[in-house]
PDB file of C-alpha atoms in Angstrom:
ATOM      1  CA  MET A1370     118.011 102.763 107.006  1.00 94.00           C
ATOM      2  CA  ALA A1371     115.384 104.625 109.025  1.00 97.00           C
ATOM      3  CA  LYS A1372     111.694 103.818 108.691  1.00 98.00           C
ATOM      4  CA  VAL A1373     109.925 106.924 107.351  1.00 98.00           C
ATOM      5  CA  VAL A1374     106.187 107.326 106.778  1.00 98.00           C
ATOM      6  CA  VAL A1375     104.591 110.110 104.717  1.00 98.00           C
ATOM      7  CA  VAL A1376     101.023 110.616 105.946  1.00 98.00           C
ATOM      8  CA  PHE A1377      99.048 112.937 103.677  1.00 98.00           C
ATOM      9  CA  HIS A1378      95.708 114.007 102.285  1.00 98.00           C
ATOM     10  CA  SER A1379      95.341 115.027  98.656  1.00 98.00           C
ATOM     11  CA  GLY A1380      92.188 116.565  97.272  1.00 96.00           C
ATOM     12  CA  TYR A1381      93.027 116.776  93.566  1.00 96.00           C
ATOM     13  CA  GLY A1382      96.229 114.763  93.174  1.00 97.00           C
ATOM     14  CA  HIS A1383      98.797 117.558  93.576  1.00 98.00           C
ATOM     15  CA  THR A1384      99.616 116.765  97.192  1.00 98.00           C
ATOM     16  CA  GLN A1385      99.792 113.067  96.333  1.00 98.00           C
ATOM     17  CA  ARG A1386     102.329 113.802  93.608  1.00 98.00           C
ATOM     18  CA  MET A1387     104.394 115.876  96.048  1.00 98.00           C
ATOM     19  CA  ALA A1388     104.078 113.068  98.624  1.00 98.00           C
ATOM     20  CA  GLN A1389     105.449 110.635  96.049  1.00 98.00           C
ATOM     21  CA  SER A1390     108.465 112.882  95.456  1.00 98.00           C
ATOM     22  CA  VAL A1391     109.120 113.276  99.177  1.00 98.00           C
ATOM     23  CA  ALA A1392     108.703 109.524  99.702  1.00 98.00           C
ATOM     24  CA  ALA A1393     111.090 108.742  96.829  1.00 98.00           C
ATOM     25  CA  GLY A1394     113.797 110.833  98.487  1.00 98.00           C
ATOM     26  CA  ALA A1395     113.109 109.429 101.953  1.00 98.00           C
ATOM     27  CA  GLN A1396     112.621 105.845 100.776  1.00 98.00           C
ATOM     28  CA  ALA A1397     109.404 106.149 102.742  1.00 98.00           C
ATOM     29  CA  GLU A1398     106.060 104.443 102.872  1.00 98.00           C
ATOM     30  CA  LEU A1399     103.062 106.475 101.711  1.00 98.00           C
ATOM     31  CA  LEU A1400     100.086 106.543 104.070  1.00 98.00           C
ATOM     32  CA  PRO A1401      97.156 108.338 102.410  1.00 98.00           C
ATOM     33  CA  ILE A1402      94.315 109.868 104.397  1.00 98.00           C
ATOM     34  CA  ASP A1403      91.094 109.091 102.525  1.00 98.00           C
ATOM     35  CA  ALA A1404      88.309 111.464 101.474  1.00 98.00           C
ATOM     36  CA  GLU A1405      86.586 110.866 104.827  1.00 98.00           C
ATOM     37  CA  GLY A1406      89.703 111.749 106.842  1.00 98.00           C
ATOM     38  CA  ASN A1407      90.579 108.179 107.798  1.00 98.00           C
ATOM     39  CA  LEU A1408      93.773 106.146 107.598  1.00 98.00           C
ATOM     40  CA  PRO A1409      93.878 102.733 105.942  1.00 98.00           C
ATOM     41  CA  GLU A1410      93.860  99.589 108.081  1.00 97.00           C
ATOM     42  CA  GLY A1411      97.041  99.402 110.157  1.00 98.00           C
ATOM     43  CA  GLY A1412      97.902 103.063 109.560  1.00 98.00           C
ATOM     44  CA  TRP A1413      98.229 104.009 113.223  1.00 98.00           C
ATOM     45  CA  ASP A1414     100.562 101.050 113.816  1.00 98.00           C
ATOM     46  CA  LYS A1415     102.764 102.149 110.887  1.00 98.00           C
ATOM     47  CA  LEU A1416     103.052 105.635 112.373  1.00 98.00           C
ATOM     48  CA  ALA A1417     103.898 104.208 115.812  1.00 98.00           C
ATOM     49  CA  ALA A1418     106.665 102.060 114.294  1.00 98.00           C
ATOM     50  CA  ALA A1419     108.162 104.878 112.204  1.00 98.00           C
ATOM     51  CA  ASP A1420     111.413 106.627 113.034  1.00 98.00           C
ATOM     52  CA  ALA A1421     110.205 109.720 111.155  1.00 98.00           C
ATOM     53  CA  ILE A1422     106.780 111.062 110.169  1.00 98.00           C
ATOM     54  CA  ILE A1423     106.260 113.533 107.345  1.00 98.00           C
ATOM     55  CA  PHE A1424     102.917 115.345 107.150  1.00 98.00           C
ATOM     56  CA  GLY A1425     101.372 116.534 103.884  1.00 98.00           C
ATOM     57  CA  SER A1426      98.206 118.435 103.060  1.00 98.00           C
ATOM     58  CA  PRO A1427      97.002 120.923 100.505  1.00 98.00           C
ATOM     59  CA  THR A1428      96.537 124.424 101.836  1.00 97.00           C
ATOM     60  CA  TYR A1429      92.823 125.184 101.760  1.00 96.00           C
ATOM     61  CA  MET A1430      91.627 128.521 103.094  1.00 94.00           C
ATOM     62  CA  GLY A1431      94.951 129.127 104.861  1.00 94.00           C
ATOM     63  CA  SER A1432      95.316 125.787 106.631  1.00 97.00           C
ATOM     64  CA  VAL A1433      95.239 122.009 106.262  1.00 98.00           C
ATOM     65  CA  SER A1434      92.300 120.213 104.655  1.00 98.00           C
ATOM     66  CA  TRP A1435      89.504 119.113 106.986  1.00 98.00           C
ATOM     67  CA  GLN A1436      90.492 115.523 106.260  1.00 98.00           C
ATOM     68  CA  PHE A1437      94.009 116.143 107.571  1.00 98.00           C
ATOM     69  CA  LYS A1438      92.570 117.995 110.568  1.00 98.00           C
ATOM     70  CA  LYS A1439      90.383 114.970 111.376  1.00 98.00           C
ATOM     71  CA  PHE A1440      93.511 112.786 111.302  1.00 98.00           C
ATOM     72  CA  ALA A1441      95.403 115.279 113.487  1.00 98.00           C
ATOM     73  CA  ASP A1442      92.577 115.369 116.021  1.00 98.00           C
ATOM     74  CA  ALA A1443      92.473 111.569 116.080  1.00 98.00           C
ATOM     75  CA  SER A1444      96.223 111.541 116.779  1.00 98.00           C
ATOM     76  CA  SER A1445      95.395 112.695 120.321  1.00 97.00           C
ATOM     77  CA  LYS A1446      95.317 108.994 121.249  1.00 97.00           C
ATOM     78  CA  ALA A1447      98.982 108.723 120.234  1.00 97.00           C
ATOM     79  CA  TRP A1448      99.656 112.036 122.004  1.00 97.00           C
ATOM     80  CA  TYR A1449      98.129 110.771 125.243  1.00 97.00           C
ATOM     81  CA  VAL A1450     100.661 107.926 125.471  1.00 96.00           C
ATOM     82  CA  GLN A1451     103.496 109.972 123.881  1.00 97.00           C
ATOM     83  CA  ALA A1452     103.760 107.378 121.080  1.00 97.00           C
ATOM     84  CA  TRP A1453     105.471 109.820 118.705  1.00 98.00           C
ATOM     85  CA  LYS A1454     107.784 111.483 121.240  1.00 97.00           C
ATOM     86  CA  ASP A1455     111.307 112.105 119.891  1.00 97.00           C
ATOM     87  CA  LYS A1456     110.420 111.044 116.340  1.00 98.00           C
ATOM     88  CA  LEU A1457     111.770 113.219 113.559  1.00 98.00           C
ATOM     89  CA  MET A1458     108.955 115.107 111.824  1.00 98.00           C
ATOM     90  CA  GLY A1459     108.527 117.384 108.853  1.00 98.00           C
ATOM     91  CA  GLY A1460     105.843 118.531 106.459  1.00 98.00           C
ATOM     92  CA  PHE A1461     104.979 119.896 103.037  1.00 98.00           C
ATOM     93  CA  THR A1462     102.068 121.580 101.326  1.00 98.00           C
ATOM     94  CA  VAL A1463     100.709 122.594  97.940  1.00 97.00           C
ATOM     95  CA  SER A1464      98.364 125.369  96.830  1.00 96.00           C
ATOM     96  CA  ALA A1465      97.246 127.093  93.659  1.00 94.00           C
ATOM     97  CA  ASN A1466      98.613 130.502  94.609  1.00 91.00           C
ATOM     98  CA  VAL A1467     102.259 131.505  94.840  1.00 89.00           C
ATOM     99  CA  ASN A1468     101.820 132.492  98.482  1.00 87.00           C
ATOM    100  CA  GLY A1469      98.460 130.938  99.230  1.00 85.00           C
ATOM    101  CA  ASP A1470      99.174 131.237 102.967  1.00 92.00           C
ATOM    102  CA  LYS A1471     101.132 127.976 102.792  1.00 94.00           C
ATOM    103  CA  PHE A1472     103.232 128.954 105.803  1.00 95.00           C
ATOM    104  CA  SER A1473     100.090 128.699 107.946  1.00 97.00           C
ATOM    105  CA  THR A1474      99.849 125.034 106.958  1.00 98.00           C
ATOM    106  CA  LEU A1475     103.528 124.404 107.690  1.00 98.00           C
ATOM    107  CA  HIS A1476     103.108 126.143 111.044  1.00 98.00           C
ATOM    108  CA  TYR A1477     100.122 123.888 111.780  1.00 98.00           C
ATOM    109  CA  PHE A1478     102.334 120.849 111.089  1.00 98.00           C
ATOM    110  CA  MET A1479     105.116 122.261 113.295  1.00 98.00           C
ATOM    111  CA  THR A1480     102.673 122.799 116.152  1.00 98.00           C
ATOM    112  CA  LEU A1481     101.284 119.279 115.758  1.00 98.00           C
ATOM    113  CA  ALA A1482     104.822 117.890 115.793  1.00 98.00           C
ATOM    114  CA  MET A1483     105.751 119.886 118.914  1.00 98.00           C
ATOM    115  CA  GLN A1484     102.591 118.753 120.726  1.00 98.00           C
ATOM    116  CA  HIS A1485     103.637 115.169 120.043  1.00 98.00           C
ATOM    117  CA  GLY A1486     107.149 115.853 121.354  1.00 98.00           C
ATOM    118  CA  GLY A1487     108.609 115.484 117.886  1.00 98.00           C
ATOM    119  CA  ILE A1488     111.812 116.921 116.454  1.00 98.00           C
ATOM    120  CA  TRP A1489     111.066 119.230 113.508  1.00 98.00           C
ATOM    121  CA  ALA A1490     113.255 119.264 110.408  1.00 98.00           C
ATOM    122  CA  GLY A1491     112.991 121.908 107.711  1.00 97.00           C
ATOM    123  CA  THR A1492     114.267 121.821 104.156  1.00 97.00           C
ATOM    124  CA  GLY A1493     117.893 122.683 104.873  1.00 96.00           C
ATOM    125  CA  LEU A1494     117.989 124.190 101.384  1.00 95.00           C
ATOM    126  CA  ASN A1495     119.224 127.553 100.190  1.00 93.00           C
ATOM    127  CA  TYR A1496     116.884 129.769  98.207  1.00 92.00           C
ATOM    128  CA  ASN A1497     117.156 130.454  94.517  1.00 87.00           C
ATOM    129  CA  ASN A1498     116.483 134.181  94.731  1.00 89.00           C
ATOM    130  CA  THR A1499     118.886 135.756  92.293  1.00 92.00           C
ATOM    131  CA  LYS A1500     118.086 137.514  89.049  1.00 94.00           C
ATOM    132  CA  ALA A1501     119.284 134.392  87.184  1.00 95.00           C
ATOM    133  CA  SER A1502     116.960 132.080  89.151  1.00 94.00           C
ATOM    134  CA  GLN A1503     114.274 130.234  87.212  1.00 93.00           C
ATOM    135  CA  ARG A1504     110.890 128.920  88.395  1.00 94.00           C
ATOM    136  CA  ASP A1505     112.085 125.319  87.909  1.00 94.00           C
ATOM    137  CA  ASP A1506     114.989 125.815  90.359  1.00 94.00           C
ATOM    138  CA  VAL A1507     115.043 123.920  93.656  1.00 94.00           C
ATOM    139  CA  ASN A1508     113.369 125.826  96.513  1.00 93.00           C
ATOM    140  CA  TYR A1509     112.511 128.731  94.223  1.00 94.00           C
ATOM    141  CA  LEU A1510     109.486 129.483  96.441  1.00 93.00           C
ATOM    142  CA  ALA A1511     111.951 129.922  99.332  1.00 93.00           C
ATOM    143  CA  SER A1512     110.679 127.871 102.244  1.00 94.00           C
ATOM    144  CA  SER A1513     112.830 126.802 105.168  1.00 95.00           C
ATOM    145  CA  GLY A1514     110.084 125.193 107.260  1.00 96.00           C
ATOM    146  CA  GLY A1515     109.243 122.512 104.713  1.00 97.00           C
ATOM    147  CA  PRO A1516     108.778 122.115 100.970  1.00 97.00           C
ATOM    148  CA  ILE A1517     106.002 124.124  99.383  1.00 96.00           C
ATOM    149  CA  ALA A1518     104.645 123.691  95.881  1.00 96.00           C
ATOM    150  CA  GLN A1519     102.477 125.851  93.667  1.00 96.00           C
ATOM    151  CA  THR A1520     100.427 124.786  90.675  1.00 94.00           C
ATOM    152  CA  PRO A1521      97.849 127.060  89.022  1.00 94.00           C
ATOM    153  CA  GLY A1522      94.277 126.099  89.852  1.00 92.00           C
ATOM    154  CA  ASP A1523      93.520 125.109  86.275  1.00 95.00           C
ATOM    155  CA  VAL A1524      96.516 122.765  85.941  1.00 95.00           C
ATOM    156  CA  GLY A1525      96.355 119.114  86.924  1.00 95.00           C
ATOM    157  CA  ALA A1526      98.895 117.221  89.022  1.00 95.00           C
ATOM    158  CA  ASP A1527     100.744 116.167  85.872  1.00 96.00           C
ATOM    159  CA  GLY A1528     101.614 119.833  85.277  1.00 95.00           C
ATOM    160  CA  MET A1529     103.358 120.383  88.611  1.00 96.00           C
ATOM    161  CA  ASN A1530     106.610 122.318  88.615  1.00 96.00           C
ATOM    162  CA  ALA A1531     109.725 120.132  88.339  1.00 97.00           C
ATOM    163  CA  GLY A1532     111.652 122.316  90.791  1.00 96.00           C
ATOM    164  CA  ASP A1533     108.947 121.957  93.444  1.00 97.00           C
ATOM    165  CA  LEU A1534     108.951 118.180  93.048  1.00 98.00           C
ATOM    166  CA  GLU A1535     112.756 118.078  93.238  1.00 97.00           C
ATOM    167  CA  THR A1536     112.602 120.228  96.383  1.00 97.00           C
ATOM    168  CA  GLY A1537     110.309 117.595  97.868  1.00 98.00           C
ATOM    169  CA  ARG A1538     112.638 114.762  96.856  1.00 98.00           C
ATOM    170  CA  LEU A1539     115.675 116.493  98.381  1.00 98.00           C
ATOM    171  CA  PHE A1540     113.710 117.146 101.562  1.00 98.00           C
ATOM    172  CA  GLY A1541     112.870 113.439 101.721  1.00 98.00           C
ATOM    173  CA  GLU A1542     116.570 112.580 101.373  1.00 98.00           C
ATOM    174  CA  ARG A1543     117.335 114.939 104.256  1.00 98.00           C
ATOM    175  CA  ILE A1544     114.669 113.374 106.471  1.00 98.00           C
ATOM    176  CA  GLN A1545     116.031 109.872 105.760  1.00 98.00           C
ATOM    177  CA  ALA A1546     119.604 110.950 106.563  1.00 98.00           C
ATOM    178  CA  LEU A1547     118.628 112.759 109.757  1.00 98.00           C
ATOM    179  CA  ALA A1548     116.326 109.952 110.937  1.00 97.00           C
ATOM    180  CA  ALA A1549     119.079 107.393 110.332  1.00 96.00           C
ATOM    181  CA  LYS A1550     121.484 109.502 112.438  1.00 95.00           C
ATOM    182  CA  LEU A1551     118.940 109.796 115.248  1.00 92.00           C
ATOM    183  CA  ALA A1552     118.169 106.076 115.131  1.00 87.00           C
ATOM    184  CA  GLY A1553     121.917 105.508 115.547  1.00 82.00           C
TER     185      GLY A1553
END
């Protein structure tokens, strides 16, 4: 089994809940970024030892949270020595709006992964975009780059959409399978 780490920041609990779903599918370790943008003790070592890294952040104002950005900027030390080169990478995001410019956040993650020499993996899921599709269907929000979730701004993390969470779980399964293949 490949060693997968989900590194994420969550402002209100929604991104944490999505991270838990992704981690459940990937059989991954959760590595939360705190409210000050810092990793817990030993966090950088866990990322260096991982076969795959999955990024997660809410989408705030069309991009990652400042806490995630602080982490990303601090990752320049790993970049300098190419510590994450050839690792499998992916990412997910959550926002209150159906669009919410979530693709900008996924694109940020993709760019970060490419700068580190990583190998990006998207969802690998078809869309549920027929007349019969329901909001609780897997990948109903139709993202290829990584799972996206939407929860109205006045709904807590416990009210997240089941289809979005299942999309995250399936994505995690895909990351685990792909990372295991790459690890040989």
